[in-house]
Amino acid sequence: MSTLTARRVPTARLTQHILEDASRGAGEPVVFVHGNVSSSAFWQDAMLALPERYRPIAVDLRGFGGTDPLPVDATRGLSDYADDLMALLEALHVERAHFVGWSMGGGVVLQHMRDRPAMVRSVTLVNPVSPYGFGGTKGVDGRLNSPDGAGSGGGTANPDFVRLLAEGDRGEESPLSPRRVLALCYVKPPLRPEREDEYVESMLSTRLGDDHYPGDSRPCETWPGTAPGTRGVLNCLAPTHFRLDDLHTALAGLTAKPPVTWVRGEDDVIVSDTSLFDLAHLGSIGAVPGWDGTPAQPMIAQTRHVLALYARVGGRVREVTVPGAGHAVHVERPQEFGEALLKTLAEGV
């Protein structure tokens, strides 16, 4: 029976914590990359469900789980994370792999594919962040609402959620406690995951501050009055720093293009065209004062647009919508997720 073990791997950039099945060293590597305010712990069941021919590896990104909490240079978008991933693969002597990315991790995987396409056998995305970042854009092509990126970055985090993370809150009295955010936003209610306590501990492993989560910010005159800084997690997702406009052109010349499967929960409230984490949408429903009509970010439409451009240059793209599922489809609906993943792995180049 498959079992997962944890270890810390020294690399050329930092020491990274991974989960793996060490007994499958000869299998095809499948690399799992988690999302924001989480860690590799969220991938355990998906890893254990893989057939023996595959070698599952899940990494903690810098500042999460057991990986070194090096500062995040947000001016590089998600490239710090993507370069860390490359360093890990080199340390593990992995030349080519399948990649699975959830939420922010989906953006990391796409950045890695854009920068090093020859290393990618296939890509499976689970409710990935928009290729135009999180917040501050409009239209399917990710046009900035304001040149300074207003409405995105470190200043958009809910301060009470950050405070409760810092306090190590494991209860659910506050709707903004990690446990309640997990139950209300990561999965669709009324589901309560069997590994809930482990997932809460995973969320609490998030390093906090200007260099980590949520990052620094700066005031601006444009509504909602906050613009991205240059450090930390939410700023590396700001559209002024992270954009994958050229994903299709970067891979156009590749003879064997990796297949991409996009698995999304139909009822996701985090990555959505009406995201409850997007200040523009919150303003439109009266939850953030002073809304000036700034449109909500069409996150789903933007991802569909960028993947359609990839398809036009010969990439194989499949969108799998899971009705009744939220943000963590791999946790909520493991069978549907597993079927989509296995089909993608079988099609890998």
Coordinates of C-alpha atoms in Angstrom, one line a residue:
M1 CA 0.0 0.0 0.0
S2 CA 1.3 3.5 -0.9
T3 CA 2.6 5.6 1.9
L4 CA 3.8 9.2 1.9
T5 CA 6.9 10.4 3.6
A6 CA 8.2 13.9 4.3
R7 CA 11.7 15.3 3.9
R8 CA 13.5 18.5 3.4
V9 CA 15.6 18.8 0.2
P10 CA 18.5 21.2 -0.1
T11 CA 18.5 22.9 -3.5
A12 CA 20.6 25.7 -5.1
R13 CA 18.0 28.3 -4.0
L14 CA 16.6 27.1 -0.6
T15 CA 15.8 24.0 1.3
Q16 CA 12.3 22.8 0.4
H17 CA 10.0 20.4 2.2
I18 CA 8.3 17.8 0.1
L19 CA 5.9 14.9 0.5
E20 CA 6.6 11.9 -1.7
D21 CA 6.1 8.1 -2.1
A22 CA 9.8 7.1 -2.0
S23 CA 9.0 3.6 -3.1
R24 CA 8.1 4.8 -6.6
G25 CA 11.5 6.3 -7.6
A26 CA 11.3 4.8 -11.1
G27 CA 7.8 6.1 -11.9
E28 CA 6.8 9.1 -14.0
P29 CA 7.1 12.1 -11.7
V30 CA 3.9 14.0 -11.0
V31 CA 4.6 17.3 -9.2
F32 CA 1.8 18.8 -7.1
V33 CA 1.9 22.6 -6.3
H34 CA -0.5 24.0 -3.7
G35 CA -2.3 27.3 -3.5
N36 CA -2.1 30.3 -1.2
V37 CA -2.5 29.9 2.6
S38 CA -2.0 26.1 2.4
S39 CA 0.7 23.6 1.8
S40 CA 1.5 20.1 0.3
A41 CA -0.8 18.6 3.0
F42 CA -3.8 19.4 0.8
W43 CA -2.6 16.9 -1.9
Q44 CA -2.2 13.8 0.3
D45 CA -5.3 11.9 -0.9
A46 CA -4.7 12.8 -4.6
M47 CA -1.2 11.5 -4.3
L48 CA -2.2 8.3 -2.6
A49 CA -4.8 7.6 -5.3
L50 CA -2.2 7.6 -8.2
P51 CA -1.5 4.3 -9.9
E52 CA 1.9 2.7 -9.1
R53 CA 3.4 3.8 -12.4
Y54 CA 3.5 7.4 -11.2
R55 CA 5.8 9.0 -8.7
P56 CA 4.0 11.7 -6.7
I57 CA 5.9 14.6 -5.3
A58 CA 4.2 17.6 -3.5
V59 CA 6.2 20.6 -2.6
D60 CA 5.7 23.4 0.0
L61 CA 6.3 26.7 -1.7
R62 CA 8.6 29.2 0.1
G63 CA 7.0 30.6 3.2
F64 CA 4.5 27.8 3.5
G65 CA 4.7 24.5 5.3
G66 CA 8.2 23.3 6.1
T67 CA 10.1 25.1 3.3
D68 CA 12.5 27.9 4.1
P69 CA 10.7 31.2 4.5
L70 CA 12.8 33.2 2.1
P71 CA 11.3 36.6 1.1
V72 CA 9.2 36.8 -2.0
D73 CA 10.2 39.3 -4.6
A74 CA 6.8 40.3 -5.9
T75 CA 8.3 42.3 -8.8
R76 CA 9.1 39.0 -10.4
G77 CA 5.5 37.8 -10.3
L78 CA 5.4 34.1 -9.6
S79 CA 8.9 33.6 -10.9
D80 CA 10.5 33.1 -7.4
Y81 CA 8.2 30.1 -6.9
A82 CA 8.7 28.8 -10.4
D83 CA 12.5 29.1 -10.1
D84 CA 12.3 27.3 -6.7
L85 CA 10.4 24.5 -8.4
M86 CA 13.1 24.2 -11.1
A87 CA 15.8 24.1 -8.4
L88 CA 13.9 21.3 -6.6
L89 CA 13.6 19.2 -9.8
E90 CA 17.3 19.6 -10.4
A91 CA 18.0 18.4 -6.9
L92 CA 15.8 15.4 -7.4
H93 CA 17.3 14.7 -10.8
V94 CA 13.9 15.0 -12.5
E95 CA 14.3 16.0 -16.1
R96 CA 10.6 16.0 -17.2
A97 CA 7.4 15.7 -15.2
H98 CA 3.6 16.1 -15.1
F99 CA 2.5 19.1 -13.1
V100 CA -0.6 19.7 -11.1
G101 CA -1.3 23.2 -9.7
W102 CA -4.1 24.4 -7.5
S103 CA -5.1 28.1 -7.2
M104 CA -1.9 30.2 -6.9
G105 CA -0.1 26.9 -7.6
G106 CA -1.8 26.8 -11.0
G107 CA -0.1 30.1 -11.8
V108 CA 3.2 28.8 -10.7
V109 CA 2.8 25.7 -13.0
L110 CA 1.8 27.9 -15.9
Q111 CA 4.8 30.2 -15.3
H112 CA 7.1 27.1 -15.2
M113 CA 5.6 25.8 -18.4
R114 CA 6.0 29.2 -20.1
D115 CA 9.7 29.4 -19.0
R116 CA 10.7 25.7 -19.4
P117 CA 8.2 24.0 -21.7
A118 CA 10.4 21.1 -22.7
M119 CA 10.4 19.9 -19.0
V120 CA 6.6 19.6 -19.0
R121 CA 4.8 16.4 -19.9
S122 CA 1.3 17.6 -19.0
V123 CA -0.5 20.2 -16.9
T124 CA -3.6 19.8 -14.7
L125 CA -5.0 23.0 -13.3
V126 CA -7.4 23.1 -10.3
N127 CA -9.2 26.4 -10.1
P128 CA -6.1 28.3 -11.1
V129 CA -5.5 32.0 -10.5
S130 CA -6.2 34.0 -13.6
P131 CA -3.2 34.3 -16.0
Y132 CA -3.7 38.1 -15.4
G133 CA -3.3 37.8 -11.7
F134 CA -5.8 38.5 -8.9
G135 CA -7.7 41.7 -8.8
G136 CA -7.4 45.0 -10.6
T137 CA -8.3 44.0 -14.2
K138 CA -11.2 43.9 -16.5
G139 CA -12.0 42.2 -19.8
V140 CA -10.9 38.8 -21.1
D141 CA -7.5 40.2 -22.0
G142 CA -6.8 41.4 -18.5
R143 CA -6.7 45.2 -19.0
L144 CA -5.7 47.1 -15.9
N145 CA -8.4 49.1 -14.2
S146 CA -5.8 51.6 -13.2
P147 CA -2.1 51.8 -14.2
D148 CA -1.0 51.4 -10.6
G149 CA -2.9 48.1 -10.2
A150 CA -5.4 49.5 -7.7
G151 CA -7.6 46.9 -6.1
S152 CA -4.9 44.2 -6.0
G153 CA -1.9 43.3 -3.9
G154 CA -1.1 43.0 -0.2
G155 CA -3.6 45.7 0.9
T156 CA -6.6 43.6 -0.3
A157 CA -6.2 41.0 2.4
N158 CA -8.8 41.0 5.2
P159 CA -6.9 42.2 8.3
D160 CA -9.0 40.1 10.7
F161 CA -8.1 36.9 8.7
V162 CA -4.4 37.8 8.9
R163 CA -4.7 38.5 12.6
L164 CA -6.4 35.2 13.3
L165 CA -3.7 33.4 11.3
A166 CA -1.0 35.2 13.4
E167 CA -2.8 34.1 16.6
G168 CA -2.9 30.5 15.5
D169 CA -6.7 30.4 15.8
R170 CA -8.0 26.8 15.5
G171 CA -11.6 27.5 16.4
E172 CA -14.6 28.6 14.4
E173 CA -16.2 31.4 16.4
S174 CA -15.2 34.0 13.8
P175 CA -16.3 33.7 10.2
L176 CA -12.8 34.8 9.3
S177 CA -10.9 32.1 11.3
P178 CA -8.9 29.7 9.2
R179 CA -11.2 26.9 10.0
R180 CA -14.3 28.8 8.9
V181 CA -12.6 30.1 5.7
L182 CA -11.7 26.5 4.9
A183 CA -15.3 25.4 5.5
L184 CA -17.0 28.3 3.8
C185 CA -14.5 29.2 0.9
Y186 CA -12.0 26.4 0.2
V187 CA -14.8 23.8 0.0
K188 CA -18.5 24.2 -0.6
P189 CA -20.7 24.0 2.5
P190 CA -21.9 21.8 4.1
L191 CA -18.9 19.6 3.3
R192 CA -16.4 19.2 6.2
P193 CA -13.2 17.4 5.0
E194 CA -12.0 14.3 6.9
R195 CA -8.6 15.9 7.1
E196 CA -10.0 19.2 8.3
D197 CA -7.6 19.5 11.3
E198 CA -4.6 18.8 9.1
Y199 CA -5.7 21.4 6.6
V200 CA -6.2 24.0 9.3
E201 CA -2.6 23.3 10.5
S202 CA -1.5 23.6 6.9
M203 CA -3.1 27.0 6.7
L204 CA -1.5 28.1 10.0
S205 CA 1.9 27.2 8.6
T206 CA 1.7 30.3 6.4
R207 CA 4.5 32.8 7.2
L208 CA 3.1 36.3 7.7
G209 CA 4.4 39.8 7.1
D210 CA 5.5 42.1 4.3
D211 CA 7.9 39.6 2.8
H212 CA 5.3 36.8 2.9
Y213 CA 1.5 36.8 3.4
P214 CA -0.1 39.2 2.6
G215 CA 2.8 41.4 1.6
D216 CA 3.3 45.2 1.7
S217 CA 1.0 47.7 0.0
R218 CA 0.8 51.4 -0.8
P219 CA -2.1 53.8 -0.7
C220 CA -3.4 55.3 -3.9
E221 CA -6.0 57.8 -4.9
T222 CA -7.9 55.3 -7.1
W223 CA -10.7 53.3 -5.5
P224 CA -10.4 51.2 -3.4
G225 CA -7.4 53.2 -2.2
T226 CA -4.7 50.4 -2.2
A227 CA -2.2 49.4 -4.8
P228 CA 0.4 46.6 -4.9
G229 CA 3.7 46.8 -3.1
T230 CA 6.8 45.0 -4.2
R231 CA 7.1 42.2 -1.6
G232 CA 5.1 39.2 -0.5
V233 CA 2.4 36.8 -1.7
L234 CA -0.5 38.9 -2.8
N235 CA 1.7 41.3 -4.6
C236 CA 3.3 38.6 -6.7
L237 CA -0.3 37.9 -7.9
A238 CA -0.9 41.6 -8.7
P239 CA -1.5 42.1 -12.5
T240 CA 1.3 44.7 -12.5
H241 CA 3.7 42.0 -11.7
F242 CA 2.2 38.7 -12.9
R243 CA 0.9 38.3 -16.4
L244 CA 1.0 35.4 -18.9
D245 CA 0.0 37.3 -22.0
D246 CA 2.6 35.5 -24.0
L247 CA 2.0 31.9 -22.9
H248 CA 0.8 30.8 -26.3
T249 CA 3.7 32.5 -28.2
A250 CA 6.3 31.0 -25.8
L251 CA 5.1 27.5 -26.6
A252 CA 4.1 28.0 -30.3
G253 CA 7.4 26.6 -31.6
L254 CA 7.3 23.5 -29.4
T255 CA 6.7 20.4 -31.5
A256 CA 5.1 18.3 -28.8
K257 CA 2.9 20.6 -26.7
P258 CA 1.9 19.5 -23.2
P259 CA -1.8 18.9 -22.8
V260 CA -3.6 21.2 -20.4
T261 CA -6.7 20.1 -18.4
W262 CA -8.5 22.8 -16.4
V263 CA -10.6 21.4 -13.6
R264 CA -12.9 23.9 -11.9
G265 CA -15.5 23.8 -9.3
E266 CA -18.6 25.4 -10.6
D267 CA -19.4 27.0 -7.2
D268 CA -15.9 28.3 -6.4
V269 CA -16.1 31.6 -4.5
I270 CA -12.4 32.4 -4.6
V271 CA -11.5 32.1 -8.3
S272 CA -14.6 33.3 -10.0
D273 CA -16.1 36.0 -12.1
T274 CA -17.9 37.1 -8.9
S275 CA -15.1 36.3 -6.4
L276 CA -15.8 37.1 -2.8
F277 CA -12.1 37.9 -2.5
D278 CA -12.2 40.5 -5.3
L279 CA -12.7 44.0 -3.9
A280 CA -14.4 45.2 -7.0
H281 CA -17.1 42.5 -6.7
L282 CA -17.4 43.1 -3.0
G283 CA -17.9 46.8 -3.7
S284 CA -20.6 46.1 -6.2
I285 CA -22.6 44.2 -3.6
G286 CA -22.1 46.9 -1.0
A287 CA -19.5 45.1 1.1
V288 CA -16.7 47.6 0.5
P289 CA -17.7 51.2 0.7
G290 CA -17.3 53.9 -1.9
W291 CA -17.5 51.6 -4.9
D292 CA -17.1 53.7 -8.1
G293 CA -18.4 51.2 -10.6
T294 CA -15.1 49.4 -11.1
P295 CA -16.0 46.0 -12.7
A296 CA -15.3 42.7 -11.1
Q297 CA -12.4 40.7 -12.6
P298 CA -13.7 38.1 -15.0
M299 CA -11.3 35.4 -13.8
I300 CA -12.9 32.4 -15.4
A301 CA -13.3 34.2 -18.8
Q302 CA -9.6 35.3 -18.6
T303 CA -8.3 31.8 -18.1
R304 CA -10.6 30.5 -20.8
H305 CA -9.2 33.2 -23.2
V306 CA -5.5 32.4 -22.5
L307 CA -6.1 28.7 -22.9
A308 CA -8.0 29.3 -26.1
L309 CA -4.9 31.1 -27.4
Y310 CA -2.8 28.1 -26.5
A311 CA -5.2 25.9 -28.3
R312 CA -4.9 28.0 -31.5
V313 CA -1.2 27.3 -31.7
G314 CA -1.8 23.6 -31.4
G315 CA -2.0 23.0 -27.6
R316 CA -4.5 20.4 -26.4
V317 CA -6.9 22.0 -23.8
R318 CA -9.7 20.5 -21.9
E319 CA -12.1 22.2 -19.5
V320 CA -13.7 20.0 -16.9
T321 CA -16.5 21.7 -14.8
V322 CA -17.5 19.9 -11.6
P323 CA -21.0 20.9 -10.5
G324 CA -21.6 21.5 -6.8
A325 CA -17.8 21.8 -6.1
G326 CA -16.0 24.8 -4.7
H327 CA -12.3 25.8 -4.7
A328 CA -10.6 22.6 -3.7
V329 CA -12.1 20.1 -6.2
H330 CA -9.3 17.6 -5.4
V331 CA -10.5 17.5 -1.8
E332 CA -14.2 17.8 -2.3
R333 CA -14.7 15.5 -5.3
P334 CA -11.7 13.2 -5.5
Q335 CA -13.2 10.8 -8.0
E336 CA -14.0 13.4 -10.6
F337 CA -10.7 15.1 -10.1
G338 CA -8.8 11.8 -10.2
E339 CA -10.5 10.8 -13.5
A340 CA -9.6 14.1 -15.1
L341 CA -6.0 13.9 -13.8
L342 CA -5.4 10.3 -15.0
K343 CA -6.7 11.1 -18.4
T344 CA -4.3 14.0 -18.7
L345 CA -1.4 12.0 -17.4
A346 CA -2.1 9.3 -20.1
E347 CA -2.0 12.0 -22.8
G348 CA 1.3 13.5 -21.6
V349 CA 4.0 14.1 -24.2

